Tab-separated table of N, CA and C in Angstrom:
chain	number	residue	atom	x	y	z
I	1055	MET	N	-24.164	-28.166	24.774
I	1055	MET	CA	-23.819	-28.798	23.608
I	1055	MET	C	-24.647	-28.151	22.502
I	1056	PRO	N	-23.867	-27.777	21.447
I	1056	PRO	CA	-24.457	-27.119	20.367
I	1056	PRO	C	-25.388	-28.075	19.500
I	1057	SER	N	-26.569	-27.518	19.158
I	1057	SER	CA	-27.579	-28.322	18.516
I	1057	SER	C	-27.062	-28.299	16.922
I	1058	GLU	N	-27.895	-29.210	16.074
I	1058	GLU	CA	-27.607	-29.102	14.728
I	1058	GLU	C	-27.999	-27.827	14.091
I	1059	THR	N	-28.956	-27.053	14.549
I	1059	THR	CA	-29.325	-25.781	13.984
I	1059	THR	C	-28.362	-24.829	14.182
I	1060	ASP	N	-27.651	-24.876	15.436
I	1060	ASP	CA	-26.649	-23.886	15.786
I	1060	ASP	C	-25.444	-24.075	14.833
I	1061	ALA	N	-25.085	-25.505	14.669
I	1061	ALA	CA	-24.014	-25.756	13.745
I	1061	ALA	C	-24.303	-25.432	12.311
I	1062	ALA	N	-25.490	-25.649	11.777
I	1062	ALA	CA	-25.946	-25.136	10.548
I	1062	ALA	C	-25.928	-23.675	10.449
I	1063	HIS	N	-26.332	-22.943	11.492
I	1063	HIS	CA	-26.313	-21.667	11.383
I	1063	HIS	C	-24.766	-21.042	11.320
I	1064	GLY	N	-23.996	-21.560	12.131
I	1064	GLY	CA	-22.508	-21.359	12.114
I	1064	GLY	C	-21.930	-21.464	10.731
I	1065	HIS	N	-22.199	-22.563	10.023
I	1065	HIS	CA	-21.749	-22.840	8.702
I	1065	HIS	C	-22.225	-21.817	7.745
I	1066	ALA	N	-23.564	-21.483	8.027
I	1066	ALA	CA	-24.131	-20.426	6.988
I	1066	ALA	C	-23.188	-19.107	7.222
I	1067	ILE	N	-23.079	-18.817	8.452
I	1067	ILE	CA	-22.309	-17.491	8.779
I	1067	ILE	C	-20.997	-17.535	8.136
I	1068	SER	N	-20.246	-18.666	8.254
I	1068	SER	CA	-18.828	-18.765	7.747
I	1068	SER	C	-18.953	-18.740	6.113
I	1069	ALA	N	-19.923	-19.309	5.524
I	1069	ALA	CA	-20.030	-19.289	4.089
I	1069	ALA	C	-20.330	-17.817	3.645
I	1070	GLU	N	-21.272	-17.049	4.414
I	1070	GLU	CA	-21.574	-15.841	4.096
I	1070	GLU	C	-20.225	-14.902	4.290
I	1071	ILE	N	-19.519	-15.056	5.314
I	1071	ILE	CA	-18.233	-14.388	5.512
I	1071	ILE	C	-17.370	-14.605	4.451
I	1072	LYS	N	-17.133	-15.808	4.103
I	1072	LYS	CA	-16.155	-16.246	2.951
I	1072	LYS	C	-16.566	-15.558	1.659
I	1073	SER	N	-17.769	-15.638	1.459
I	1073	SER	CA	-18.422	-15.049	0.142
I	1073	SER	C	-18.116	-13.475	0.092
I	1074	ARG	N	-18.268	-12.929	1.177
I	1074	ARG	CA	-17.998	-11.345	1.288
I	1074	ARG	C	-16.425	-11.142	1.115
I	1075	ALA	N	-15.684	-11.898	1.715
I	1075	ALA	CA	-14.309	-11.765	1.643
I	1075	ALA	C	-13.707	-11.952	0.334
I	1076	VAL	N	-14.207	-13.166	-0.292
I	1076	VAL	CA	-13.833	-13.243	-1.672
I	1076	VAL	C	-14.158	-12.237	-2.603
I	1077	LYS	N	-15.444	-11.683	-2.409
I	1077	LYS	CA	-15.838	-10.539	-3.190
I	1077	LYS	C	-14.924	-9.342	-3.066
I	1078	LEU	N	-14.607	-9.100	-1.796
I	1078	LEU	CA	-13.574	-7.949	-1.658
I	1078	LEU	C	-12.352	-8.135	-2.433
I	1079	LEU	N	-11.853	-9.509	-2.156
I	1079	LEU	CA	-10.481	-9.735	-2.741
I	1079	LEU	C	-10.564	-9.797	-4.438
I	1080	THR	N	-11.633	-9.885	-5.003
I	1080	THR	CA	-11.710	-9.872	-6.471
I	1080	THR	C	-11.621	-8.632	-7.040
I	1081	THR	N	-11.976	-7.498	-6.131
I	1081	THR	CA	-11.835	-6.154	-6.609
I	1081	THR	C	-10.365	-5.542	-6.540
I	1082	ARG	N	-9.611	-6.093	-5.286
I	1082	ARG	CA	-8.244	-5.830	-5.260
I	1082	ARG	C	-7.758	-6.505	-4.043
I	1083	GLU	N	-6.420	-6.602	-3.972
I	1083	GLU	CA	-5.678	-7.451	-2.849
I	1083	GLU	C	-5.926	-6.636	-1.566
I	1084	HIS	N	-6.185	-7.507	-0.496
I	1084	HIS	CA	-6.396	-6.738	0.783
I	1084	HIS	C	-5.337	-7.486	1.740
I	1085	SER	N	-4.983	-6.698	2.902
I	1085	SER	CA	-4.249	-7.307	4.055
I	1085	SER	C	-5.239	-8.069	4.767
I	1086	ARG	N	-4.813	-8.939	5.691
I	1086	ARG	CA	-5.721	-9.589	6.515
I	1086	ARG	C	-6.226	-8.712	7.558
I	1087	GLN	N	-5.596	-7.617	7.941
I	1087	GLN	CA	-6.043	-6.504	8.904
I	1087	GLN	C	-7.254	-5.766	8.148
I	1088	GLU	N	-7.062	-5.490	6.829
I	1088	GLU	CA	-8.287	-4.612	6.295
I	1088	GLU	C	-9.599	-5.532	6.082
I	1089	LEU	N	-9.253	-6.778	5.635
I	1089	LEU	CA	-10.386	-7.697	5.543
I	1089	LEU	C	-11.144	-7.897	6.864
I	1090	ALA	N	-10.338	-8.102	7.917
I	1090	ALA	CA	-10.906	-8.314	9.324
I	1090	ALA	C	-11.732	-7.165	9.605
I	1091	ARG	N	-11.208	-5.934	9.442
I	1091	ARG	CA	-11.908	-4.637	9.993
I	1091	ARG	C	-13.172	-4.536	9.038
I	1092	LYS	N	-13.023	-4.738	7.721
I	1092	LYS	CA	-14.272	-4.591	6.873
I	1092	LYS	C	-15.452	-5.527	7.150
I	1093	LEU	N	-14.946	-6.874	7.449
I	1093	LEU	CA	-15.895	-7.847	7.879
I	1093	LEU	C	-16.411	-7.565	9.201
I	1094	CYS	N	-15.683	-7.390	10.137
I	1094	CYS	CA	-16.176	-7.072	11.428
I	1094	CYS	C	-17.122	-5.681	11.503
I	1095	ALA	N	-16.764	-4.934	10.704
I	1095	ALA	CA	-17.732	-3.790	10.526
I	1095	ALA	C	-19.172	-4.032	10.136
I	1096	ARG	N	-19.238	-5.140	9.414
I	1096	ARG	CA	-20.533	-5.668	8.984
I	1096	ARG	C	-21.130	-6.423	9.995
I	1097	GLY	N	-20.636	-6.673	11.235
I	1097	GLY	CA	-21.318	-7.204	12.267
I	1097	GLY	C	-21.002	-8.779	12.467
I	1098	TYR	N	-20.165	-9.253	11.619
I	1098	TYR	CA	-19.615	-10.666	11.832
I	1098	TYR	C	-18.812	-10.852	12.985
I	1099	PRO	N	-18.923	-11.969	13.710
I	1099	PRO	CA	-18.307	-12.326	15.038
I	1099	PRO	C	-16.744	-12.373	14.608
I	1100	THR	N	-15.907	-11.857	15.348
I	1100	THR	CA	-14.505	-11.819	15.198
I	1100	THR	C	-13.770	-13.204	15.133
I	1101	ASP	N	-14.263	-14.206	15.845
I	1101	ASP	CA	-13.872	-15.605	15.892
I	1101	ASP	C	-14.050	-16.130	14.504
I	1102	ASP	N	-15.310	-15.935	14.063
I	1102	ASP	CA	-15.697	-16.575	12.763
I	1102	ASP	C	-15.019	-15.897	11.515
I	1103	VAL	N	-14.757	-14.568	11.573
I	1103	VAL	CA	-13.921	-13.845	10.702
I	1103	VAL	C	-12.506	-14.458	10.646
I	1104	ASP	N	-11.924	-14.561	11.773
I	1104	ASP	CA	-10.518	-15.128	11.922
I	1104	ASP	C	-10.591	-16.577	11.376
I	1105	ALA	N	-11.315	-17.218	11.731
I	1105	ALA	CA	-11.456	-18.814	11.034
I	1105	ALA	C	-11.493	-18.724	9.502
I	1106	VAL	N	-12.338	-17.842	8.903
I	1106	VAL	CA	-12.388	-17.765	7.451
I	1106	VAL	C	-11.271	-17.209	6.849
I	1107	LEU	N	-10.721	-16.145	7.438
I	1107	LEU	CA	-9.339	-15.681	7.062
I	1107	LEU	C	-8.175	-16.488	7.035
I	1108	ASP	N	-8.262	-17.512	8.093
I	1108	ASP	CA	-7.404	-18.451	8.251
I	1108	ASP	C	-7.375	-19.454	6.948
I	1109	ALA	N	-8.606	-19.851	6.696
I	1109	ALA	CA	-8.783	-20.728	5.569
I	1109	ALA	C	-8.411	-20.021	4.294
I	1110	LEU	N	-8.818	-18.760	4.146
I	1110	LEU	CA	-8.448	-18.099	2.816
I	1110	LEU	C	-6.870	-17.963	2.622
I	1111	GLU	N	-6.113	-17.859	3.820
I	1111	GLU	CA	-4.577	-17.910	3.565
I	1111	GLU	C	-4.197	-19.217	3.360
I	1112	ARG	N	-4.853	-20.275	3.817
I	1112	ARG	CA	-4.469	-21.669	3.457
I	1112	ARG	C	-4.613	-21.831	2.075
I	1113	ASP	N	-5.794	-21.439	1.617
I	1113	ASP	CA	-6.071	-21.605	0.123
I	1113	ASP	C	-5.308	-20.675	-0.822
I	1114	GLU	N	-4.677	-19.771	-0.257
I	1114	GLU	CA	-3.907	-18.717	-1.147
I	1114	GLU	C	-4.671	-17.798	-1.635
I	1115	LEU	N	-5.880	-17.574	-1.309
I	1115	LEU	CA	-6.825	-16.538	-1.790
I	1115	LEU	C	-6.431	-15.263	-1.193
I	1116	LEU	N	-5.966	-15.227	0.119
I	1116	LEU	CA	-5.466	-14.097	0.834
I	1116	LEU	C	-3.993	-14.332	0.878
I	1117	SER	N	-3.321	-13.332	0.427
I	1117	SER	CA	-1.874	-13.305	0.490
I	1117	SER	C	-1.287	-11.868	0.663
I	1118	GLU	N	-0.775	-11.621	1.783
I	1118	GLU	CA	-0.184	-10.495	1.990
I	1118	GLU	C	1.158	-10.163	1.171
I	1119	GLU	N	1.746	-11.457	0.889
I	1119	GLU	CA	2.926	-11.125	-0.021
I	1119	GLU	C	2.597	-10.602	-1.372
I	1120	ARG	N	1.543	-11.266	-1.937
I	1120	ARG	CA	1.043	-10.887	-3.287
I	1120	ARG	C	0.480	-9.354	-3.115
I	1121	LEU	N	-0.100	-9.074	-2.016
I	1121	LEU	CA	-0.561	-7.549	-1.856
I	1121	LEU	C	0.684	-6.635	-1.979
I	1122	VAL	N	1.634	-6.916	-1.143
I	1122	VAL	CA	2.858	-6.103	-1.142
I	1122	VAL	C	3.397	-5.889	-2.622
I	1123	GLU	N	3.703	-7.157	-3.231
I	1123	GLU	CA	4.324	-6.947	-4.532
I	1123	GLU	C	3.391	-6.181	-5.645
I	1124	THR	N	2.187	-6.468	-5.686
I	1124	THR	CA	1.268	-5.661	-6.472
I	1124	THR	C	1.202	-4.205	-6.092
I	1125	TYR	N	0.967	-3.808	-4.887
I	1125	TYR	CA	0.842	-2.460	-4.358
I	1125	TYR	C	2.134	-1.767	-4.698
I	1126	VAL	N	3.301	-2.283	-4.347
I	1126	VAL	CA	4.451	-1.565	-4.670
I	1126	VAL	C	4.782	-1.159	-6.165
I	1127	ASN	N	4.552	-2.226	-7.013
I	1127	ASN	CA	4.666	-1.975	-8.502
I	1127	ASN	C	3.628	-0.849	-8.855
I	1128	GLU	N	2.447	-0.979	-8.471
I	1128	GLU	CA	1.548	-0.138	-8.941
I	1128	GLU	C	1.703	1.363	-8.429
I	1129	ARG	N	2.202	1.525	-7.163
I	1129	ARG	CA	2.494	2.787	-6.682
I	1129	ARG	C	3.864	3.404	-7.263
I	1130	LEU	N	4.890	2.624	-7.456
I	1130	LEU	CA	6.032	3.107	-8.199
I	1130	LEU	C	5.542	3.523	-9.541
I	1131	ASP	N	4.776	2.703	-10.297
I	1131	ASP	CA	4.470	3.067	-11.760
I	1131	ASP	C	3.733	4.466	-11.707
I	1132	LYS	N	3.056	4.844	-10.637
I	1132	LYS	CA	2.389	6.119	-10.566
I	1132	LYS	C	3.247	7.206	-10.038
I	1133	GLY	N	4.358	6.935	-9.658
I	1133	GLY	CA	5.331	7.944	-9.390
I	1133	GLY	C	5.618	8.386	-8.038
I	1134	PHE	N	5.093	7.335	-7.107
I	1134	PHE	CA	5.338	7.480	-5.742
I	1134	PHE	C	6.593	6.873	-5.192
I	1135	GLY	N	7.145	7.464	-4.236
I	1135	GLY	CA	8.458	6.970	-3.606
I	1135	GLY	C	8.318	5.955	-2.684
I	1136	PRO	N	9.370	5.363	-2.291
I	1136	PRO	CA	9.463	4.326	-1.456
I	1136	PRO	C	8.915	4.499	0.173
I	1137	LEU	N	9.211	5.867	0.568
I	1137	LEU	CA	8.746	6.181	1.932
I	1137	LEU	C	7.299	6.330	2.061
I	1138	ARG	N	6.656	6.741	1.000
I	1138	ARG	CA	5.195	6.969	1.096
I	1138	ARG	C	4.504	5.560	0.897
I	1139	ILE	N	5.063	4.729	0.011
I	1139	ILE	CA	4.534	3.473	-0.140
I	1139	ILE	C	4.641	2.720	1.032
I	1140	GLN	N	5.831	2.712	1.805
I	1140	GLN	CA	6.038	1.927	3.003
I	1140	GLN	C	5.078	2.336	4.068
I	1141	ALA	N	4.805	3.785	4.111
I	1141	ALA	CA	3.960	4.289	5.103
I	1141	ALA	C	2.301	3.724	4.818
I	1142	GLU	N	2.049	3.800	3.578
I	1142	GLU	CA	0.627	3.277	3.137
I	1142	GLU	C	0.473	1.819	3.436
I	1143	LEU	N	1.508	0.984	3.171
I	1143	LEU	CA	1.396	-0.413	3.531
I	1143	LEU	C	1.399	-0.617	5.119
I	1144	ARG	N	2.272	0.243	5.961
I	1144	ARG	CA	2.089	-0.078	7.348
I	1144	ARG	C	0.586	0.345	7.990
I	1145	ASP	N	-0.207	1.246	7.096
I	1145	ASP	CA	-1.458	1.621	7.591
I	1145	ASP	C	-2.454	0.614	7.239
I	1146	LYS	N	-2.001	-0.355	6.181
I	1146	LYS	CA	-2.716	-1.538	5.836
I	1146	LYS	C	-2.420	-2.727	6.840
I	1147	GLY	N	-1.680	-2.508	7.821
I	1147	GLY	CA	-1.366	-3.513	8.847
I	1147	GLY	C	-0.197	-4.418	8.439
I	1148	LEU	N	0.617	-4.103	7.563
I	1148	LEU	CA	1.696	-5.010	7.243
I	1148	LEU	C	2.990	-4.413	7.989
I	1149	SER	N	3.913	-5.473	8.174
I	1149	SER	CA	5.144	-5.067	8.997
I	1149	SER	C	6.279	-4.697	8.173
I	1150	ASP	N	7.273	-3.887	8.617
I	1150	ASP	CA	8.340	-3.444	7.957
I	1150	ASP	C	9.138	-4.722	7.335
I	1151	THR	N	9.005	-5.757	8.049
I	1151	THR	CA	9.706	-7.010	7.640
I	1151	THR	C	9.038	-7.434	6.231
I	1152	GLN	N	7.787	-7.391	6.070
I	1152	GLN	CA	7.051	-7.814	4.904
I	1152	GLN	C	7.169	-6.683	3.831
I	1153	ILE	N	7.401	-5.575	4.173
I	1153	ILE	CA	7.408	-4.323	3.104
I	1153	ILE	C	8.936	-4.182	2.645
I	1154	GLY	N	9.805	-4.080	3.642
I	1154	GLY	CA	11.165	-3.727	3.222
I	1154	GLY	C	11.773	-4.291	2.028
I	1155	PRO	N	11.770	-5.605	1.791
I	1155	PRO	CA	12.353	-6.194	0.465
I	1155	PRO	C	11.798	-5.593	-0.757
I	1156	HIS	N	10.645	-5.064	-0.738
I	1156	HIS	CA	9.996	-4.792	-2.015
I	1156	HIS	C	10.228	-3.099	-2.188
I	1157	VAL	N	10.470	-2.426	-1.097
I	1157	VAL	CA	10.553	-0.987	-1.368
I	1157	VAL	C	12.026	-0.565	-1.342
I	1158	ALA	N	12.950	-1.597	-1.208
I	1158	ALA	CA	14.277	-1.330	-1.136
I	1158	ALA	C	14.807	-0.883	-2.682
I	1159	ILE	N	14.919	0.373	-2.796
I	1159	ILE	CA	15.355	0.974	-4.073
I	1159	ILE	C	16.679	1.619	-4.015
I	1160	ASP	N	17.722	1.294	-4.945
I	1160	ASP	CA	18.906	1.957	-4.835
I	1160	ASP	C	18.824	3.429	-5.202
I	1161	ASP	N	19.896	4.109	-4.693
I	1161	ASP	CA	19.842	5.605	-4.960
I	1161	ASP	C	19.732	6.010	-6.390
I	1162	ASP	N	20.344	5.252	-7.308
I	1162	ASP	CA	20.310	5.745	-8.724
I	1162	ASP	C	19.154	5.432	-9.198
I	1163	ASP	N	18.286	4.389	-9.006
I	1163	ASP	CA	16.975	4.097	-9.523
I	1163	ASP	C	16.102	5.263	-8.981
I	1164	CYS	N	16.152	5.546	-7.666
I	1164	CYS	CA	15.361	6.335	-7.002
I	1164	CYS	C	15.555	7.800	-7.600
I	1165	LEU	N	16.845	8.072	-7.925
I	1165	LEU	CA	17.012	9.479	-8.524
I	1165	LEU	C	16.379	9.570	-9.930
I	1166	GLN	N	16.472	8.386	-10.684
I	1166	GLN	CA	15.818	8.337	-11.916
I	1166	GLN	C	14.319	8.637	-11.804
I	1167	ARG	N	13.765	7.983	-10.749
I	1167	ARG	CA	12.268	8.125	-10.632
I	1167	ARG	C	11.904	9.549	-10.229
I	1168	ILE	N	12.740	10.155	-9.361
I	1168	ILE	CA	12.555	11.606	-9.067
I	1168	ILE	C	12.640	12.361	-10.281
I	1169	ALA	N	13.777	12.172	-11.215
I	1169	ALA	CA	13.755	12.977	-12.205
I	1169	ALA	C	12.646	12.916	-13.231
I	1170	SER	N	11.938	11.588	-13.308
I	1170	SER	CA	10.873	11.412	-14.240
I	1170	SER	C	9.682	12.171	-13.643
I	1171	ILE	N	9.280	11.892	-12.376
I	1171	ILE	CA	8.157	12.645	-11.736
I	1171	ILE	C	8.241	14.224	-11.736
I	1172	HIS	N	9.610	14.527	-11.488
I	1172	HIS	CA	9.721	15.954	-11.563
I	1172	HIS	C	9.503	16.546	-12.850
I	1173	ALA	N	9.962	15.967	-13.947
I	1173	ALA	CA	9.858	16.298	-15.305
I	1173	ALA	C	8.322	16.327	-15.653
I	1174	LYS	N	7.613	15.546	-15.290
I	1174	LYS	CA	6.224	15.310	-15.604
I	1174	LYS	C	5.474	16.409	-14.946
I	1175	ARG	N	5.815	16.862	-13.658
I	1175	ARG	CA	5.148	17.855	-12.991
I	1175	ARG	C	5.511	19.312	-13.333
I	1176	PHE	N	6.828	19.415	-13.499
I	1176	PHE	CA	7.441	20.769	-13.700
I	1176	PHE	C	7.958	21.130	-14.976
I	1177	GLY	N	8.031	20.191	-15.783
I	1177	GLY	CA	8.637	20.213	-17.160
I	1177	GLY	C	10.078	20.348	-17.018
I	1178	ASP	N	10.848	20.849	-17.969
I	1178	ASP	CA	12.278	20.687	-18.114
I	1178	ASP	C	12.970	21.893	-17.590
I	1179	SER	N	12.275	22.985	-17.197
I	1179	SER	CA	12.789	24.243	-16.706
I	1179	SER	C	13.159	24.147	-15.273
I	1180	GLY	N	14.324	24.845	-14.862
I	1180	GLY	CA	14.767	24.615	-13.534
I	1180	GLY	C	13.914	25.655	-12.662
I	1181	PRO	N	14.035	25.581	-11.348
I	1181	PRO	CA	13.432	26.450	-10.419
I	1181	PRO	C	13.801	27.827	-10.600
I	1182	ARG	N	12.736	28.661	-10.607
I	1182	ARG	CA	12.851	30.152	-10.838
I	1182	ARG	C	13.492	30.945	-9.656
I	1183	ASP	N	13.233	30.558	-8.469
I	1183	ASP	CA	13.666	31.265	-7.231
I	1183	ASP	C	13.669	30.238	-6.089
I	1184	HIS	N	14.172	30.641	-4.911
I	1184	HIS	CA	14.125	29.809	-3.715
I	1184	HIS	C	12.737	29.254	-3.448
I	1185	LYS	N	11.715	30.107	-3.644
I	1185	LYS	CA	10.432	29.689	-3.250
I	1185	LYS	C	9.982	28.579	-4.182
I	1186	ASP	N	10.337	28.732	-5.495
I	1186	ASP	CA	9.952	27.719	-6.403
I	1186	ASP	C	10.754	26.447	-6.140
I	1187	LEU	N	12.040	26.518	-5.618
I	1187	LEU	CA	12.812	25.306	-5.413
I	1187	LEU	C	12.124	24.657	-4.154
I	1188	ALA	N	11.836	25.356	-3.175
I	1188	ALA	CA	11.218	24.728	-1.918
I	1188	ALA	C	9.812	24.061	-2.308
I	1189	LYS	N	8.989	24.638	-3.234
I	1189	LYS	CA	7.625	23.973	-3.702
I	1189	LYS	C	8.068	22.652	-4.402
I	1190	ARG	N	9.009	22.592	-5.153
I	1190	ARG	CA	9.384	21.344	-5.871
I	1190	ARG	C	9.907	20.212	-4.762
I	1191	ALA	N	10.754	20.844	-3.925
I	1191	ALA	CA	11.168	19.752	-2.781
I	1191	ALA	C	10.033	19.353	-2.048
I	1192	ARG	N	8.964	20.075	-1.739
I	1192	ARG	CA	7.816	19.652	-0.859
I	1192	ARG	C	7.115	18.737	-1.681
I	1193	PHE	N	6.938	18.981	-3.098
I	1193	PHE	CA	6.189	18.025	-3.842
I	1193	PHE	C	6.876	16.645	-3.772
I	1194	LEU	N	8.130	16.614	-4.069
I	1194	LEU	CA	8.785	15.368	-4.062
I	1194	LEU	C	8.840	14.570	-2.847
I	1195	GLU	N	8.864	15.368	-1.624
I	1195	GLU	CA	8.845	14.798	-0.329
I	1195	GLU	C	7.459	14.228	-0.077
I	1196	TYR	N	6.321	15.029	-0.620
I	1196	TYR	CA	4.911	14.435	-0.316
I	1196	TYR	C	4.849	13.126	-1.194
I	1197	ARG	N	5.528	13.046	-2.267
I	1197	ARG	CA	5.321	11.931	-3.132
I	1197	ARG	C	6.182	10.669	-2.416
I	1198	GLY	N	6.991	11.026	-1.546
I	1198	GLY	CA	7.493	9.859	-0.625
I	1198	GLY	C	8.910	9.596	-1.027
I	1199	PHE	N	9.632	10.504	-1.539
I	1199	PHE	CA	11.106	10.256	-1.952
I	1199	PHE	C	11.949	10.880	-0.685
I	1200	PRO	N	13.151	10.205	-0.517
I	1200	PRO	CA	14.029	10.372	0.722
I	1200	PRO	C	14.577	11.854	0.423
I	1201	SER	N	14.432	12.648	1.567
I	1201	SER	CA	14.982	14.185	1.315
I	1201	SER	C	16.566	14.192	0.906
I	1202	HIS	N	17.290	13.375	1.261
I	1202	HIS	CA	18.698	13.489	0.917
I	1202	HIS	C	18.889	13.274	-0.594
I	1203	LEU	N	17.986	12.437	-1.282
I	1203	LEU	CA	17.997	12.269	-2.685
I	1203	LEU	C	17.348	13.497	-3.525
I	1204	ILE	N	16.288	14.032	-2.767
I	1204	ILE	CA	15.663	15.286	-3.258
I	1204	ILE	C	16.553	16.436	-3.410
I	1205	ALA	N	17.352	16.535	-2.217
I	1205	ALA	CA	18.363	17.506	-2.153
I	1205	ALA	C	19.403	17.459	-3.289
I	1206	ARG	N	19.747	16.134	-3.467
I	1206	ARG	CA	20.833	15.971	-4.425
I	1206	ARG	C	20.429	16.181	-5.825
I	1207	TYR	N	19.194	15.669	-6.188
I	1207	TYR	CA	18.679	15.921	-7.406
I	1207	TYR	C	18.267	17.517	-7.715
I	1208	LEU	N	17.817	18.194	-6.726
I	1208	LEU	CA	17.612	19.615	-7.013
I	1208	LEU	C	18.933	20.549	-6.691
I	1209	ASP	N	20.035	19.899	-6.349
I	1209	ASP	CA	21.208	20.452	-6.190
I	1209	ASP	C	21.152	21.355	-5.063
I	1210	MET	N	20.662	20.840	-4.047
I	1210	MET	CA	20.372	21.684	-2.793
I	1210	MET	C	21.466	21.225	-1.627
I	1211	ASP	N	22.303	20.638	-1.945
I	1211	ASP	CA	23.279	20.039	-0.989
I	1211	ASP	C	24.108	21.104	-0.321
I	1212	ASP	N	24.080	22.400	-0.824
I	1212	ASP	CA	24.961	23.268	-0.159
I	1212	ASP	C	24.781	23.529	1.196
């Protein structure tokens, strides 16, 4: 049977974990998996970390829905495409079900985003040769835009 000192120690550990988690959440939104990884790396017991994260979710301090909304908007504003954003969110431990509705961009909007990021990087001039065209396509693909839309934008559908 746990003694009062064990219970007090357990409460102190939980308070310490919660304090560290809240501090991390004040800098930016985190997924549950990210927070668990960071807290466990500090040596906190997994069971205690899970209990604290459950409480943070109940109190809506930890919200993966909020993370996805914020992250997608920030990355779109920085000129990244839906494929890259989706891959980055998967790396954070989020599922396609959570991500999908937020990165679903229609082709016309995506083409406008491609045009904007392309103009920002390469200016208004067209590609000089095939090598330059390939360079532009690789850049847009790296940014996370679908290849069929890149080809359409760069008029490479032939």
